[in-house]
Amino acid sequence: MGPEDGVLTFEQIKELIELVARHGLQAVEVERSGFRVRIDGKAARPLVAAAAAAASAEGTGAPPPGEAPEEAAPVAESAAPAPAESEAHVLRSPIVGTFYRSPSPGSEPYVEIGDRVKTGQVLCIVEAMKLMNEIESDADGVVERIFPQNAEPVEFGEPLFAIRQD
């Protein structure tokens, strides 16, 4: 797909990300021919956001009326609501992709609810564009909640884990 299809190219998406970062914009959203991309200015990792945007662009066509294909899920209008736990630290997905709790099918999950975790410990994998991205804890504490189900698509910024900090 290319500009002739009305879909943004990777370079155009990258330019939008750089524009949002450079000017400190809160967000920018572009829709063309049924393809929608939203770039949230709150992200501190523009290269990851560029990869996420490219992942959502790859293979996404115009959805049938009243139905959104699975690939369109990462470009939903709003992020998942924040969890109710005020004391818990929420680890959010840095990329769009598929959430996996274990390193391979049939393997034990990286963590379970109630497990103590340390900063830098791998908690899950988010697969994007055939790349397995290990997601590490950014806090010490105890896992209180795991939001997505195994093999479920996740959006950029979607809550993955609630961690009660020590």
Short mmCIF file of C-alpha atoms in Angstrom, two decimals:
data_model
loop_
_atom_site.label_atom_id
_atom_site.label_comp_id
_atom_site.label_asym_id
_atom_site.label_seq_id
_atom_site.Cartn_x
_atom_site.Cartn_y
_atom_site.Cartn_z
CA MET A 1 0.00 0.00 0.00
CA GLY A 2 1.21 3.45 -0.68
CA PRO A 3 0.10 7.06 -0.94
CA GLU A 4 -1.93 6.21 -4.03
CA ASP A 5 -4.17 4.06 -1.78
CA GLY A 6 -4.74 6.97 0.61
CA VAL A 7 -2.71 5.27 3.36
CA LEU A 8 0.18 7.09 5.01
CA THR A 9 3.66 5.82 4.22
CA PHE A 10 6.12 4.90 6.94
CA GLU A 11 8.07 8.10 6.23
CA GLN A 12 4.92 10.23 6.55
CA ILE A 13 4.07 8.59 9.87
CA LYS A 14 7.65 9.15 11.05
CA GLU A 15 7.41 12.84 10.08
CA LEU A 16 4.15 13.18 12.06
CA ILE A 17 5.80 11.63 15.12
CA GLU A 18 8.74 14.01 14.84
CA LEU A 19 6.34 16.96 14.44
CA VAL A 20 4.42 15.98 17.59
CA ALA A 21 7.65 15.54 19.57
CA ARG A 22 9.32 18.72 18.26
CA HIS A 23 6.34 20.99 18.98
CA GLY A 24 5.19 19.28 22.17
CA LEU A 25 1.72 18.61 20.78
CA GLN A 26 -0.66 16.58 22.91
CA ALA A 27 -1.76 14.40 19.98
CA VAL A 28 -2.41 14.32 16.27
CA GLU A 29 -4.86 12.07 14.44
CA VAL A 30 -5.05 11.53 10.69
CA GLU A 31 -7.65 9.52 8.78
CA ARG A 32 -7.45 8.58 5.11
CA SER A 33 -9.56 6.06 3.21
CA GLY A 34 -10.66 4.22 6.35
CA PHE A 35 -7.12 4.11 7.78
CA ARG A 36 -6.68 6.06 11.03
CA VAL A 37 -3.48 6.75 12.95
CA ARG A 38 -3.28 8.64 16.24
CA ILE A 39 0.06 9.79 17.60
CA ASP A 40 -0.03 10.63 21.28
CA GLY A 41 2.47 13.31 22.34
CA LYS A 42 2.72 11.88 25.86
CA ALA A 43 5.01 9.10 24.62
CA ALA A 44 8.66 9.54 25.48
CA ARG A 45 9.90 6.91 23.01
CA PRO A 46 9.24 8.19 19.45
CA LEU A 47 11.16 5.35 17.75
CA VAL A 48 8.95 2.77 19.41
CA ALA A 49 5.88 4.80 18.46
CA ALA A 50 7.09 4.88 14.84
CA ALA A 51 7.42 1.10 14.81
CA ALA A 52 3.98 0.78 16.38
CA ALA A 53 2.44 3.07 13.79
CA ALA A 54 4.10 1.13 10.99
CA ALA A 55 2.82 -2.13 12.48
CA SER A 56 -0.72 -0.82 12.47
CA ALA A 57 -0.30 0.46 8.90
CA GLU A 58 0.94 -2.85 7.52
CA GLY A 59 -1.87 -4.88 6.02
CA THR A 60 -4.68 -2.60 7.16
CA GLY A 61 -7.27 -1.89 4.52
CA ALA A 62 -10.61 -0.16 4.74
CA PRO A 63 -12.78 -2.11 7.18
CA PRO A 64 -16.12 -3.50 6.02
CA PRO A 65 -19.05 -1.31 7.12
CA GLY A 66 -19.84 -1.80 10.79
CA GLU A 67 -16.92 -4.16 11.29
CA ALA A 68 -13.30 -3.48 12.15
CA PRO A 69 -10.64 -6.04 11.25
CA GLU A 70 -8.27 -7.22 13.99
CA GLU A 71 -5.44 -5.11 12.52
CA ALA A 72 -7.51 -1.95 12.97
CA ALA A 73 -7.78 -2.40 16.75
CA PRO A 74 -4.42 -0.67 17.48
CA VAL A 75 -5.68 2.62 16.02
CA ALA A 76 -8.77 2.99 18.19
CA GLU A 77 -9.72 6.52 19.17
CA SER A 78 -9.02 6.31 22.89
CA ALA A 79 -6.72 4.36 25.14
CA ALA A 80 -8.10 1.88 27.65
CA PRO A 81 -9.37 3.49 30.82
CA ALA A 82 -6.99 3.76 33.75
CA PRO A 83 -7.39 1.09 36.40
CA ALA A 84 -9.17 1.95 39.64
CA GLU A 85 -6.23 1.01 41.88
CA SER A 86 -4.83 4.36 43.05
CA GLU A 87 -1.90 2.76 44.89
CA ALA A 88 -0.78 0.52 42.02
CA HIS A 89 1.76 1.52 39.40
CA VAL A 90 0.48 0.71 35.90
CA LEU A 91 2.91 -0.59 33.29
CA ARG A 92 1.57 0.34 29.85
CA SER A 93 2.38 -1.12 26.46
CA PRO A 94 5.12 0.86 24.70
CA ILE A 95 4.04 -0.53 21.31
CA VAL A 96 1.10 -1.90 19.36
CA GLY A 97 1.19 -5.65 19.00
CA THR A 98 0.14 -9.00 20.41
CA PHE A 99 0.57 -9.65 24.15
CA TYR A 100 2.16 -12.95 25.22
CA ARG A 101 2.61 -13.98 28.87
CA SER A 102 5.30 -16.60 28.16
CA PRO A 103 8.44 -16.82 26.00
CA SER A 104 6.97 -19.60 23.83
CA PRO A 105 3.76 -21.65 23.52
CA GLY A 106 3.61 -24.25 26.27
CA SER A 107 6.14 -22.40 28.47
CA GLU A 108 5.33 -21.11 31.93
CA PRO A 109 4.28 -17.42 32.07
CA TYR A 110 6.95 -14.89 32.98
CA VAL A 111 4.91 -13.73 36.00
CA GLU A 112 1.67 -14.49 37.80
CA ILE A 113 -0.52 -12.31 40.00
CA GLY A 114 1.13 -12.10 43.42
CA ASP A 115 4.70 -12.49 42.08
CA ARG A 116 7.34 -10.04 43.32
CA VAL A 117 9.09 -8.25 40.43
CA LYS A 118 12.13 -6.01 40.15
CA THR A 119 12.87 -3.15 37.76
CA GLY A 120 14.27 -4.60 34.54
CA GLN A 121 12.65 -8.03 34.97
CA VAL A 122 10.89 -9.33 31.83
CA LEU A 123 7.13 -9.51 32.42
CA CYS A 124 5.81 -10.37 28.97
CA ILE A 125 6.40 -10.17 25.23
CA VAL A 126 4.61 -7.87 22.80
CA GLU A 127 5.03 -9.10 19.24
CA ALA A 128 4.99 -6.41 16.57
CA MET A 129 5.77 -6.97 12.91
CA LYS A 130 7.16 -10.48 13.64
CA LEU A 131 9.57 -9.05 16.26
CA MET A 132 9.32 -10.31 19.83
CA ASN A 133 9.78 -7.34 22.19
CA GLU A 134 10.46 -8.23 25.81
CA ILE A 135 8.63 -5.80 28.09
CA GLU A 136 10.46 -5.18 31.35
CA SER A 137 9.11 -3.95 34.65
CA ASP A 138 9.76 -0.29 35.35
CA ALA A 139 9.08 -0.67 39.07
CA ASP A 140 9.80 -2.95 42.03
CA GLY A 141 6.75 -4.48 43.68
CA VAL A 142 4.11 -7.19 43.52
CA VAL A 143 1.98 -7.92 40.43
CA GLU A 144 -1.62 -7.13 41.40
CA ARG A 145 -3.30 -7.43 38.03
CA ILE A 146 -2.60 -8.57 34.48
CA PHE A 147 -4.93 -6.68 32.14
CA PRO A 148 -4.78 -8.37 28.70
CA GLN A 149 -5.36 -12.06 28.06
CA ASN A 150 -2.59 -14.14 26.45
CA ALA A 151 -2.37 -13.68 22.65
CA GLU A 152 -4.65 -10.63 22.81
CA PRO A 153 -3.90 -7.54 20.70
CA VAL A 154 -2.79 -4.50 22.70
CA GLU A 155 -2.66 -0.84 21.80
CA PHE A 156 0.09 1.68 22.44
CA GLY A 157 -0.40 2.97 25.99
CA GLU A 158 -2.81 0.19 27.00
CA PRO A 159 -2.39 -1.04 30.60
CA LEU A 160 -0.55 -4.37 30.81
CA PHE A 161 0.21 -4.83 34.54
CA ALA A 162 -0.71 -3.19 37.84
CA ILE A 163 2.23 -3.37 40.25
CA ARG A 164 1.85 -2.50 43.93
CA GLN A 165 5.12 -0.77 44.69
CA ASP A 166 7.13 -1.45 47.83
#
